[in-house]
């Protein structure tokens, strides 16, 4: 029992470390991808190919002068970024990173906790994330920050609805809220994307809005809001906000892979398990899961450097008049197909 | 109003088709375009190590030329200063002494020759005005500095290096 606890703690630490590392290198990858899409080279001075750039950026963030405006609400001003990064981090707890590893007599479950309302937990955590932005914008005592925060809040509320509706159609297919079970159901190549393509597209769009990524990056906008919800922030507090966005991106990519792109499953996994041992198959699954996540992170960046930002009324139009009706139609069609399938 | 060029541009405002209203096909097209740039040759020049090649008629820092014997060509006639629209050039003339024939080509030379690089607009008129082919704007980009006084370039910075060095 105690070893189980140790294994869990180790797993938590490892997953935290991995998500922070990935978020760190996402900032580097973002700059590289941006550069490559624009026929440039991007950072290449710090270390070979610039791979020490995140460390240099972090160092810079820590060394910068920390300014708390006199008119700001001091306590909330500090709580804002902490909340943003905390909510971003704890989402990783319910994601199944792989199947169970068996070493000797101990079984290592590659998931921190398998709660039977996994998706609801993710939704809860994600919607808490907006508090970080909201509090930050409010505590800054700056009208531009407040406008950014308000835009973030209304955007998140609007897109949370269609995200929830797109998930309902998926839940009608899977019949469970547990992320582990959803992952297990997609064994081999029975990925949910085959059964729920429209739902996936809806979910993807909403995920962009929830992570405040372009084209839905209205909370921050230099041209309209001086900077956005983080106008008054400096040094590592600003760093936390920016970093939280990258962790969010990683976690939401992981959720999308788990829900729609077969999590750690891949075609021919039974064959690998039979011929090379179960553990080999599990490890390959974990590797492939991360590959899929990286592809999604790349996709996030690819979109960011392609599409311009929405105007605010267009954003609301799309959310309420476009995505929600589509999501409802998707639920109805899914229901009809399930009924017809079961009767034939 | 009658357009000056007689060209007509017909505005075509058709209502959006369903595919256009969906945004997604257009977005996919845009994504394909950006992706094609991912693999293109990069135009970046890694500056301090690599330098861009300038065009033939690039006008950079001035240099005061020497003739084939290594003597300064400038005779301090002042035409360059006169032609300079930014009034960046000043000079003091001096008479050549005995024994200085190997230093200056003519009897008169510029004892002090200064160009204020903050004023210079690199128009090249000094180059054109010079009857002695003494000044050319064939140098590199003028380097940056922090003090205004350091932008007044004297002969130490402008005159070409002697031949036998």
Short mmCIF file of C-alpha atoms in Angstrom, two decimals:
data_model
loop_
_atom_site.label_atom_id
_atom_site.label_comp_id
_atom_site.label_asym_id
_atom_site.label_seq_id
_atom_site.Cartn_x
_atom_site.Cartn_y
_atom_site.Cartn_z
CA UNK A 1 0.00 0.00 0.00
CA UNK A 2 2.79 2.37 0.94
CA UNK A 3 4.68 1.60 -2.26
CA UNK A 4 1.53 2.52 -4.14
CA UNK A 5 1.63 5.90 -2.47
CA UNK A 6 5.28 6.37 -3.35
CA UNK A 7 4.60 5.42 -6.94
CA UNK A 8 1.74 7.92 -7.09
CA UNK A 9 3.86 10.70 -5.64
CA UNK A 10 6.66 9.91 -8.07
CA UNK A 11 4.15 9.93 -10.93
CA UNK A 12 2.75 13.29 -9.84
CA UNK A 13 6.24 14.77 -9.71
CA UNK A 14 7.17 13.31 -13.08
CA UNK A 15 4.00 14.55 -14.76
CA UNK A 16 4.45 18.01 -13.26
CA UNK A 17 8.03 18.10 -14.43
CA UNK A 18 7.07 16.91 -17.90
CA UNK A 19 4.29 19.43 -18.29
CA UNK A 20 6.52 22.27 -17.13
CA UNK A 21 9.31 21.13 -19.43
CA UNK A 22 6.95 20.83 -22.37
CA UNK A 23 5.45 24.24 -21.62
CA UNK A 24 8.97 25.67 -21.43
CA UNK A 25 9.94 24.28 -24.77
CA UNK A 26 6.58 25.23 -26.25
CA UNK A 27 7.62 28.85 -25.87
CA UNK A 28 10.76 28.05 -27.82
CA UNK A 29 8.84 25.96 -30.34
CA UNK A 30 6.34 28.74 -30.79
CA UNK A 31 9.06 31.16 -31.78
CA UNK A 32 10.68 28.61 -34.05
CA UNK A 33 7.41 27.65 -35.72
CA UNK A 34 6.48 31.30 -36.16
CA UNK A 35 9.83 31.97 -37.74
CA UNK A 36 9.65 28.96 -40.03
CA UNK A 37 6.18 29.83 -41.22
CA UNK A 38 7.43 33.33 -42.01
CA UNK A 39 10.62 32.23 -43.81
CA UNK A 40 12.82 33.22 -40.89
CA UNK A 41 15.14 31.20 -38.67
CA UNK A 42 14.00 32.18 -35.19
CA UNK A 43 16.11 32.07 -32.03
CA UNK A 44 19.44 30.37 -32.69
CA UNK A 45 21.94 32.18 -30.47
CA UNK A 46 21.53 30.55 -27.03
CA UNK A 47 23.12 27.13 -27.36
CA UNK A 48 23.02 25.00 -30.51
CA UNK A 49 19.90 25.94 -32.54
CA UNK A 50 18.95 28.18 -29.65
CA UNK A 51 17.79 25.34 -27.41
CA UNK A 52 18.86 27.22 -24.28
CA UNK A 53 16.51 30.05 -25.20
CA UNK A 54 13.79 29.08 -22.66
CA UNK A 55 16.39 29.13 -19.88
CA UNK A 56 17.57 32.56 -21.02
CA UNK A 57 14.00 33.81 -21.18
CA UNK A 58 13.28 32.46 -17.71
CA UNK A 59 16.43 34.07 -16.35
CA UNK A 60 15.39 37.37 -17.86
CA UNK A 61 11.92 37.08 -16.34
CA UNK A 62 13.36 36.47 -12.87
CA UNK A 63 15.88 39.29 -13.10
CA UNK A 64 13.40 41.94 -14.20
CA UNK A 65 12.12 44.59 -11.84
CA UNK A 66 8.87 43.59 -10.22
CA UNK A 67 6.34 46.39 -10.25
CA UNK A 68 3.09 46.34 -8.30
CA UNK A 69 1.10 49.47 -9.12
CA UNK A 70 0.18 51.52 -6.01
CA UNK A 71 -3.48 51.59 -6.96
CA UNK A 72 -3.63 47.86 -7.52
CA UNK A 73 -5.25 45.50 -5.06
CA UNK A 74 -2.05 43.98 -3.68
CA UNK A 75 -3.24 40.59 -2.52
CA UNK A 76 -5.39 39.79 -5.54
CA UNK A 77 -2.65 41.09 -7.81
CA UNK A 78 -0.44 38.27 -6.59
CA UNK A 79 -3.20 35.66 -6.43
CA UNK A 80 -4.12 36.16 -10.11
CA UNK A 81 -1.05 34.66 -11.78
CA UNK A 82 -0.69 31.96 -9.11
CA UNK A 83 -4.26 30.86 -9.72
CA UNK A 84 -3.73 30.87 -13.47
CA UNK A 85 -0.72 28.60 -13.32
CA UNK A 86 -2.15 26.37 -10.59
CA UNK A 87 -5.37 25.62 -12.45
CA UNK A 88 -3.36 25.00 -15.58
CA UNK A 89 -1.20 22.43 -13.77
CA UNK A 90 -3.82 20.41 -11.89
CA UNK A 91 -5.67 19.46 -15.06
CA UNK A 92 -3.03 16.82 -15.73
CA UNK A 93 -4.20 14.70 -12.78
CA UNK A 94 -6.91 12.74 -14.58
CA UNK A 95 -5.32 12.23 -17.97
CA UNK A 96 -4.37 8.62 -18.68
CA UNK A 97 -0.86 8.80 -20.09
CA UNK A 98 -0.64 5.09 -20.74
CA UNK A 99 -1.83 1.67 -19.77
CA UNK A 100 -0.60 -0.12 -16.67
CA UNK A 101 3.08 -0.97 -16.54
CA UNK A 102 3.86 -4.25 -14.79
CA UNK A 103 7.33 -4.49 -13.28
CA UNK A 104 7.80 -7.69 -11.24
CA UNK A 105 4.90 -7.73 -8.81
CA UNK A 106 4.19 -4.01 -8.80
CA UNK A 107 1.75 -2.44 -11.18
CA UNK A 108 2.28 1.16 -12.15
CA UNK A 109 -0.85 2.90 -13.34
CA UNK A 110 0.22 5.68 -15.67
CA UNK A 111 -2.54 7.98 -14.51
CA UNK A 112 -2.48 9.98 -11.31
CA UNK A 113 -6.08 9.30 -10.45
CA UNK A 114 -8.92 7.62 -12.31
CA UNK A 115 -12.02 9.39 -11.06
CA UNK A 116 -15.27 8.38 -12.70
CA UNK A 117 -16.14 11.99 -13.56
CA UNK A 118 -12.82 12.72 -15.26
CA UNK A 119 -14.24 14.93 -17.99
CA UNK A 120 -16.28 16.95 -15.54
CA UNK A 121 -13.16 17.45 -13.44
CA UNK A 122 -11.31 18.77 -16.50
CA UNK A 123 -14.18 21.11 -17.28
CA UNK A 124 -14.27 22.35 -13.70
CA UNK A 125 -10.55 23.05 -13.67
CA UNK A 126 -10.58 24.72 -17.06
CA UNK A 127 -13.42 27.03 -16.08
CA UNK A 128 -11.54 27.92 -12.88
CA UNK A 129 -8.68 29.08 -15.09
CA UNK A 130 -10.60 32.16 -16.13
CA UNK A 131 -10.52 33.34 -12.49
CA UNK A 132 -6.78 33.83 -12.78
CA UNK A 133 -7.27 36.16 -15.73
CA UNK A 134 -10.35 37.80 -14.26
CA UNK A 135 -8.73 38.52 -10.90
CA UNK A 136 -5.54 39.70 -12.58
CA UNK A 137 -7.45 42.11 -14.80
CA UNK A 138 -9.55 43.36 -11.90
CA UNK A 139 -6.72 43.76 -9.40
CA UNK A 140 -4.58 45.74 -11.85
CA UNK A 141 -6.97 48.67 -11.51
CA UNK A 142 -6.47 49.46 -15.16
CA UNK A 143 -9.40 49.80 -17.50
CA UNK A 144 -7.60 48.10 -20.38
CA UNK A 145 -6.75 45.13 -18.21
CA UNK A 146 -10.32 44.99 -17.00
CA UNK A 147 -11.62 45.04 -20.56
CA UNK A 148 -9.31 42.17 -21.43
CA UNK A 149 -10.45 40.24 -18.39
CA UNK A 150 -14.10 40.81 -19.20
CA UNK A 151 -13.55 39.65 -22.76
CA UNK A 152 -11.81 36.54 -21.42
CA UNK A 153 -14.67 35.80 -19.06
CA UNK A 154 -17.46 36.19 -21.59
CA UNK A 155 -15.49 34.29 -24.21
CA UNK A 156 -14.86 31.38 -21.86
CA UNK A 157 -18.49 31.21 -20.79
CA UNK A 158 -19.73 31.28 -24.38
CA UNK A 159 -17.38 28.59 -25.62
CA UNK A 160 -17.68 26.41 -22.53
CA UNK A 161 -21.30 25.81 -23.53
CA UNK A 162 -20.61 24.52 -27.00
CA UNK A 163 -17.63 22.58 -25.66
CA UNK A 164 -19.93 20.87 -23.16
CA UNK A 165 -22.49 20.16 -25.88
CA UNK A 166 -19.88 18.67 -28.20
CA UNK A 167 -18.74 16.45 -25.33
CA UNK A 168 -22.30 15.25 -24.71
CA UNK A 169 -22.43 13.73 -28.20
CA UNK A 170 -19.17 11.97 -27.43
CA UNK A 171 -20.48 10.71 -24.12
CA UNK A 172 -23.52 9.27 -25.90
CA UNK A 173 -21.09 7.15 -27.91
CA UNK A 174 -18.79 6.16 -25.05
CA UNK A 175 -21.32 5.93 -22.26
CA UNK A 176 -18.82 6.93 -19.55
CA UNK A 177 -17.27 10.03 -18.04
CA UNK A 178 -14.06 8.33 -16.93
CA UNK A 179 -11.14 9.31 -19.14
CA UNK A 180 -9.47 5.94 -18.50
CA UNK A 181 -12.49 4.06 -19.80
CA UNK A 182 -12.84 6.36 -22.80
CA UNK A 183 -9.20 5.70 -23.60
CA UNK A 184 -9.63 1.93 -23.20
CA UNK A 185 -12.66 1.89 -25.51
CA UNK A 186 -10.57 3.29 -28.35
CA UNK A 187 -8.39 0.17 -28.34
CA UNK A 188 -6.44 -0.35 -31.57
CA UNK A 189 -7.80 1.99 -34.18
CA UNK A 190 -11.35 2.50 -32.88
CA UNK A 191 -10.64 6.14 -32.29
CA UNK A 192 -13.57 8.40 -31.47
CA UNK A 193 -12.64 10.79 -34.27
CA UNK A 194 -14.15 8.20 -36.64
CA UNK A 195 -17.50 8.33 -34.83
CA UNK A 196 -17.52 11.98 -33.88
CA UNK A 197 -15.77 14.07 -36.56
CA UNK A 198 -18.11 17.06 -36.23
CA UNK A 199 -17.93 16.90 -32.48
CA UNK A 200 -14.17 16.92 -32.69
CA UNK A 201 -14.07 20.02 -34.88
CA UNK A 202 -16.42 21.79 -32.48
CA UNK A 203 -14.33 20.69 -29.51
CA UNK A 204 -11.16 21.83 -31.24
CA UNK A 205 -12.54 25.30 -31.91
CA UNK A 206 -13.72 25.58 -28.32
CA UNK A 207 -10.35 24.38 -27.05
CA UNK A 208 -8.71 27.24 -28.93
CA UNK A 209 -11.10 29.65 -27.24
CA UNK A 210 -10.65 28.10 -23.80
CA UNK A 211 -6.87 28.31 -23.95
CA UNK A 212 -7.10 31.91 -25.22
CA UNK A 213 -5.07 31.03 -28.26
CA UNK A 214 -5.26 32.88 -31.53
CA UNK A 215 -7.70 33.43 -33.27
CA UNK A 216 -9.48 33.69 -29.92
CA UNK A 217 -6.79 35.63 -28.07
CA UNK A 218 -9.03 38.56 -27.26
CA UNK A 219 -8.00 38.84 -23.60
CA UNK A 220 -4.63 40.06 -24.78
CA UNK A 221 -4.41 42.47 -27.65
CA UNK A 222 -1.81 45.19 -27.92
CA UNK A 223 -3.60 47.12 -30.62
CA UNK A 224 -6.86 47.51 -28.73
CA UNK A 225 -6.02 47.06 -25.06
CA UNK A 226 -2.43 48.28 -24.70
CA UNK A 227 -1.58 44.75 -23.57
CA UNK A 228 -4.68 43.06 -22.26
CA UNK A 229 -5.43 41.53 -18.88
CA UNK A 230 -1.71 41.46 -18.06
CA UNK A 231 -0.89 45.07 -18.96
CA UNK A 232 0.24 45.93 -15.41
CA UNK A 233 2.19 42.75 -14.82
CA UNK A 234 5.94 42.52 -14.97
CA UNK A 235 8.75 40.02 -14.36
CA UNK A 236 7.82 36.47 -13.38
CA UNK A 237 4.18 37.31 -12.62
CA UNK A 238 3.75 38.10 -16.28
CA UNK A 239 5.81 34.99 -16.96
CA UNK A 240 3.33 32.90 -14.98
CA UNK A 241 0.44 34.15 -17.08
CA UNK A 242 2.23 33.44 -20.33
CA UNK A 243 3.47 30.12 -19.02
CA UNK A 244 -0.03 29.11 -17.90
CA UNK A 245 -1.19 29.53 -21.48
CA UNK A 246 1.39 27.02 -22.67
CA UNK A 247 0.56 24.52 -19.94
CA UNK A 248 -3.10 24.92 -20.85
CA UNK A 249 -2.22 24.24 -24.45
CA UNK A 250 -0.40 21.05 -23.46
CA UNK A 251 -3.22 19.84 -21.22
CA UNK A 252 -5.95 20.60 -23.73
CA UNK A 253 -3.96 18.82 -26.43
CA UNK A 254 -3.72 15.84 -24.09
CA UNK A 255 -7.48 15.96 -23.49
CA UNK A 256 -8.21 16.11 -27.20
CA UNK A 257 -5.91 13.18 -27.87
CA UNK A 258 -7.53 11.21 -25.06
CA UNK A 259 -11.08 11.95 -26.10
CA UNK A 260 -10.86 11.80 -29.87
CA UNK A 261 -7.51 10.60 -31.15
CA UNK A 262 -7.27 7.27 -29.38
CA UNK A 263 -5.12 8.36 -26.40
CA UNK A 264 -2.28 5.85 -26.11
CA UNK A 265 -3.88 3.39 -28.54
CA UNK A 266 -2.46 2.61 -31.93
CA UNK A 267 -3.22 0.06 -34.63
CA UNK A 268 -1.43 -3.24 -34.06
CA UNK A 269 -0.90 -2.78 -30.34
CA UNK A 270 -2.06 -6.34 -29.64
CA UNK A 271 0.55 -7.65 -32.05
CA UNK A 272 3.30 -5.66 -30.30
CA UNK A 273 2.05 -6.84 -26.89
CA UNK A 274 2.02 -10.47 -28.01
CA UNK A 275 5.45 -10.46 -29.67
CA UNK A 276 7.52 -7.97 -27.65
CA UNK A 277 5.87 -8.06 -24.25
CA UNK A 278 3.09 -6.01 -22.70
CA UNK A 279 5.44 -3.36 -21.28
CA UNK A 280 6.93 -2.61 -24.70
CA UNK A 281 3.45 -2.03 -26.04
CA UNK A 282 2.61 0.26 -23.09
CA UNK A 283 5.78 2.32 -23.50
CA UNK A 284 5.23 2.63 -27.25
CA UNK A 285 1.70 3.78 -26.45
CA UNK A 286 2.99 6.48 -24.12
CA UNK A 287 5.47 7.65 -26.74
CA UNK A 288 2.77 7.76 -29.39
CA UNK A 289 0.45 9.62 -27.04
CA UNK A 290 3.10 12.30 -26.60
CA UNK A 291 3.71 12.38 -30.34
CA UNK A 292 0.02 13.06 -30.89
CA UNK A 293 0.09 15.75 -28.22
CA UNK A 294 3.08 17.40 -29.87
CA UNK A 295 1.28 17.34 -33.19
CA UNK A 296 -1.63 19.14 -31.57
CA UNK A 297 0.65 21.70 -29.96
CA UNK A 298 2.18 22.28 -33.36
CA UNK A 299 -1.32 22.62 -34.78
CA UNK A 300 -2.13 25.27 -32.18
CA UNK A 301 0.93 27.23 -33.27
CA UNK A 302 0.29 26.67 -36.95
CA UNK A 303 -3.18 28.16 -36.56
CA UNK A 304 -1.86 31.05 -34.50
CA UNK A 305 0.49 32.15 -37.24
CA UNK A 306 -2.11 31.73 -39.98
CA UNK A 307 -5.40 33.22 -38.85
CA UNK A 308 -5.97 36.78 -37.67
CA UNK A 309 -7.80 37.57 -34.46
CA UNK A 310 -11.60 37.68 -34.44
CA UNK A 311 -13.44 40.89 -33.86
CA UNK A 312 -15.33 40.68 -30.60
CA UNK A 313 -18.85 40.62 -32.07
CA UNK A 314 -17.75 38.04 -34.63
CA UNK A 315 -16.45 35.91 -31.78
CA UNK A 316 -19.78 36.08 -29.98
CA UNK A 317 -21.67 35.44 -33.24
CA UNK A 318 -19.60 32.37 -33.95
CA UNK A 319 -19.97 31.02 -30.44
CA UNK A 320 -23.68 31.49 -29.95
CA UNK A 321 -25.11 31.40 -33.48
CA UNK A 322 -22.63 29.01 -35.05
CA UNK A 323 -21.16 26.50 -32.67
CA UNK A 324 -24.05 25.95 -30.26
CA UNK A 325 -26.64 25.10 -32.96
CA UNK A 326 -24.10 22.86 -34.64
CA UNK A 327 -23.34 21.12 -31.38
CA UNK A 328 -27.03 20.54 -30.70
CA UNK A 329 -27.56 19.22 -34.24
CA UNK A 330 -24.60 16.93 -33.67
CA UNK A 331 -26.23 15.56 -30.52
CA UNK A 332 -29.51 14.93 -32.36
CA UNK A 333 -27.81 13.19 -35.28
CA UNK A 334 -25.67 11.10 -32.94
CA UNK A 335 -28.79 10.09 -31.03
CA UNK A 336 -30.63 9.13 -34.22
CA UNK A 337 -27.69 7.07 -35.47
CA UNK A 338 -27.37 5.26 -32.16
CA UNK A 339 -31.11 4.45 -32.10
CA UNK A 340 -31.13 3.25 -35.71
CA UNK A 341 -27.98 1.21 -35.18
CA UNK A 342 -29.41 -0.55 -32.16
CA UNK A 343 -32.68 -1.35 -33.92
CA UNK A 344 -31.20 -2.74 -37.08
CA UNK B 1 -16.92 62.28 -61.06
CA UNK B 2 -15.23 61.00 -64.17
CA UNK B 3 -12.20 58.93 -63.27
CA UNK B 4 -8.94 60.27 -64.63
CA UNK B 5 -7.73 57.01 -66.11
CA UNK B 6 -11.04 55.92 -67.67
CA UNK B 7 -10.52 52.57 -66.00
CA UNK B 8 -13.56 51.03 -64.47
CA UNK B 9 -13.53 48.66 -61.55
CA UNK B 10 -16.72 46.67 -61.21
CA UNK B 11 -17.45 45.79 -57.61
CA UNK B 12 -18.64 42.25 -57.27
CA UNK B 13 -20.50 41.73 -54.01
CA UNK B 14 -22.04 38.32 -54.26
CA UNK B 15 -23.54 36.85 -51.09
CA UNK B 16 -21.26 34.30 -49.46
CA UNK B 17 -21.70 30.71 -50.50
CA UNK B 18 -22.21 28.06 -47.86
CA UNK B 19 -18.58 26.96 -48.05
CA UNK B 20 -17.46 30.55 -47.52
CA UNK B 21 -19.81 30.99 -44.58
CA UNK B 22 -18.33 27.92 -42.94
CA UNK B 23 -14.90 29.62 -42.78
CA UNK B 24 -13.21 26.25 -42.45
CA UNK B 25 -12.32 25.68 -46.15
CA UNK B 26 -10.77 29.14 -46.31
CA UNK B 27 -8.91 28.48 -43.08
CA UNK B 28 -7.63 25.18 -44.45
CA UNK B 29 -6.40 27.00 -47.52
CA UNK B 30 -4.60 29.54 -45.40
CA UNK B 31 -3.05 26.80 -43.31
CA UNK B 32 -1.79 25.12 -46.47
CA UNK B 33 -0.17 28.36 -47.55
CA UNK B 34 1.61 28.90 -44.25
CA UNK B 35 2.69 25.27 -44.20
CA UNK B 36 4.25 25.62 -47.63
CA UNK B 37 6.37 28.43 -46.20
CA UNK B 38 7.59 26.15 -43.41
CA UNK B 39 9.86 24.34 -45.85
CA UNK B 40 10.95 27.26 -47.98
CA UNK B 41 14.45 28.61 -47.99
CA UNK B 42 14.94 31.02 -45.11
CA UNK B 43 15.90 34.58 -45.91
CA UNK B 44 17.56 35.27 -42.56
CA UNK B 45 21.11 36.61 -42.62
CA UNK B 46 22.95 35.86 -39.37
CA UNK B 47 24.23 39.39 -39.15
CA UNK B 48 27.56 39.71 -37.39
CA UNK B 49 28.97 36.58 -39.01
CA UNK B 50 27.24 36.90 -42.36
CA UNK B 51 26.83 40.21 -44.07
CA UNK B 52 24.41 41.17 -46.73
CA UNK B 53 25.93 42.11 -50.07
CA UNK B 54 25.19 45.69 -50.91
CA UNK B 55 24.16 46.84 -54.34
CA UNK B 56 26.73 48.49 -56.59
CA UNK B 57 25.47 51.99 -55.95
CA UNK B 58 25.20 51.64 -52.18
CA UNK B 59 26.34 54.80 -50.42
CA UNK B 60 28.05 54.16 -47.11
CA UNK B 61 30.68 55.90 -45.04
CA UNK B 62 32.84 58.49 -46.78
CA UNK B 63 36.48 57.94 -47.48
CA UNK B 64 39.07 60.49 -48.57
CA UNK B 65 41.16 58.90 -51.29
CA UNK B 66 44.87 58.85 -51.95
CA UNK B 67 46.42 58.87 -55.40
CA UNK B 68 48.67 56.15 -56.84
CA UNK B 69 51.68 57.54 -54.93
CA UNK B 70 49.84 57.51 -51.63
CA UNK B 71 49.29 61.27 -51.50
CA UNK B 72 45.99 62.78 -50.34
CA UNK B 73 43.94 63.90 -53.29
CA UNK B 74 41.88 66.50 -51.45
CA UNK B 75 42.86 70.11 -52.10
CA UNK B 76 40.39 71.65 -49.71
CA UNK B 77 38.57 73.49 -52.47
CA UNK B 78 35.36 73.34 -50.45
CA UNK B 79 33.08 72.27 -53.30
CA UNK B 80 31.89 69.26 -51.36
CA UNK B 81 30.95 71.45 -48.40
CA UNK B 82 29.22 73.83 -50.76
CA UNK B 83 27.23 71.11 -52.49
CA UNK B 84 26.24 69.44 -49.24
CA UNK B 85 22.51 70.06 -48.67
CA UNK B 86 22.74 69.04 -45.04
CA UNK B 87 25.80 71.22 -44.38
CA UNK B 88 27.57 68.34 -42.77
CA UNK B 89 31.06 68.99 -44.11
CA UNK B 90 33.51 71.51 -42.73
CA UNK B 91 37.21 71.90 -43.48
CA UNK B 92 40.21 74.07 -42.82
CA UNK B 93 42.71 74.51 -45.64
CA UNK B 94 46.46 74.70 -45.16
CA UNK B 95 49.44 75.26 -47.44
CA UNK B 96 51.79 72.43 -48.25
CA UNK B 97 55.28 72.96 -46.80
CA UNK B 98 58.58 71.90 -48.29
CA UNK B 99 59.19 68.22 -47.83
CA UNK B 100 55.51 67.32 -47.65
CA UNK B 101 55.24 66.62 -51.38
CA UNK B 102 54.90 62.93 -50.70
CA UNK B 103 51.91 63.58 -48.40
CA UNK B 104 49.68 65.93 -50.36
CA UNK B 105 49.21 66.05 -54.10
CA UNK B 106 48.69 69.78 -54.55
CA UNK B 107 49.91 72.95 -52.85
CA UNK B 108 46.77 73.26 -50.78
CA UNK B 109 45.38 70.50 -48.58
CA UNK B 110 42.79 70.01 -45.87
CA UNK B 111 44.38 70.30 -42.45
CA UNK B 112 41.06 69.58 -40.82
CA UNK B 113 38.28 67.77 -42.62
CA UNK B 114 35.18 66.88 -40.65
CA UNK B 115 31.88 65.30 -41.57
CA UNK B 116 29.05 65.34 -39.08
CA UNK B 117 27.53 61.90 -39.55
CA UNK B 118 24.40 62.93 -37.68
CA UNK B 119 23.68 65.49 -40.37
CA UNK B 120 24.84 63.58 -43.42
CA UNK B 121 22.01 62.22 -45.53
CA UNK B 122 24.23 60.15 -47.83
CA UNK B 123 22.94 61.89 -50.93
CA UNK B 124 26.29 61.57 -52.67
CA UNK B 125 26.44 65.16 -53.89
CA UNK B 126 29.89 65.67 -52.35
CA UNK B 127 31.10 62.75 -54.40
CA UNK B 128 29.69 64.32 -57.54
CA UNK B 129 30.96 67.81 -56.73
CA UNK B 130 34.56 66.78 -56.07
CA UNK B 131 36.77 67.78 -59.01
CA UNK B 132 39.72 65.76 -57.68
CA UNK B 133 37.96 62.43 -57.18
CA UNK B 134 39.01 62.67 -53.57
CA UNK B 135 35.84 61.72 -51.76
CA UNK B 136 33.75 58.59 -52.25
CA UNK B 137 30.89 57.11 -50.26
CA UNK B 138 32.15 53.58 -50.69
CA UNK B 139 32.56 52.60 -47.04
CA UNK B 140 30.49 50.38 -44.79
CA UNK B 141 27.45 51.42 -42.75
CA UNK B 142 28.40 54.12 -40.25
CA UNK B 143 28.74 52.36 -36.89
CA UNK B 144 26.55 53.32 -33.97
CA UNK B 145 27.81 55.34 -31.02
CA UNK B 146 26.51 56.76 -27.78
CA UNK B 147 27.84 60.33 -27.77
CA UNK B 148 26.95 62.99 -30.29
CA UNK B 149 30.51 64.27 -30.43
CA UNK B 150 31.74 60.90 -31.60
CA UNK B 151 29.72 61.23 -34.78
CA UNK B 152 31.88 64.06 -36.05
CA UNK B 153 34.33 62.15 -38.17
CA UNK B 154 37.73 63.73 -38.69
CA UNK B 155 40.51 62.83 -41.05
CA UNK B 156 41.63 60.02 -38.74
CA UNK B 157 38.50 58.11 -39.66
CA UNK B 158 37.96 59.34 -43.19
CA UNK B 159 41.32 59.19 -44.96
CA UNK B 160 42.19 55.93 -46.66
CA UNK B 161 44.96 53.88 -45.12
CA UNK B 162 48.40 54.68 -46.65
CA UNK B 163 49.48 52.44 -49.48
CA UNK B 164 52.57 50.97 -47.86
CA UNK B 165 50.85 49.62 -44.79
#
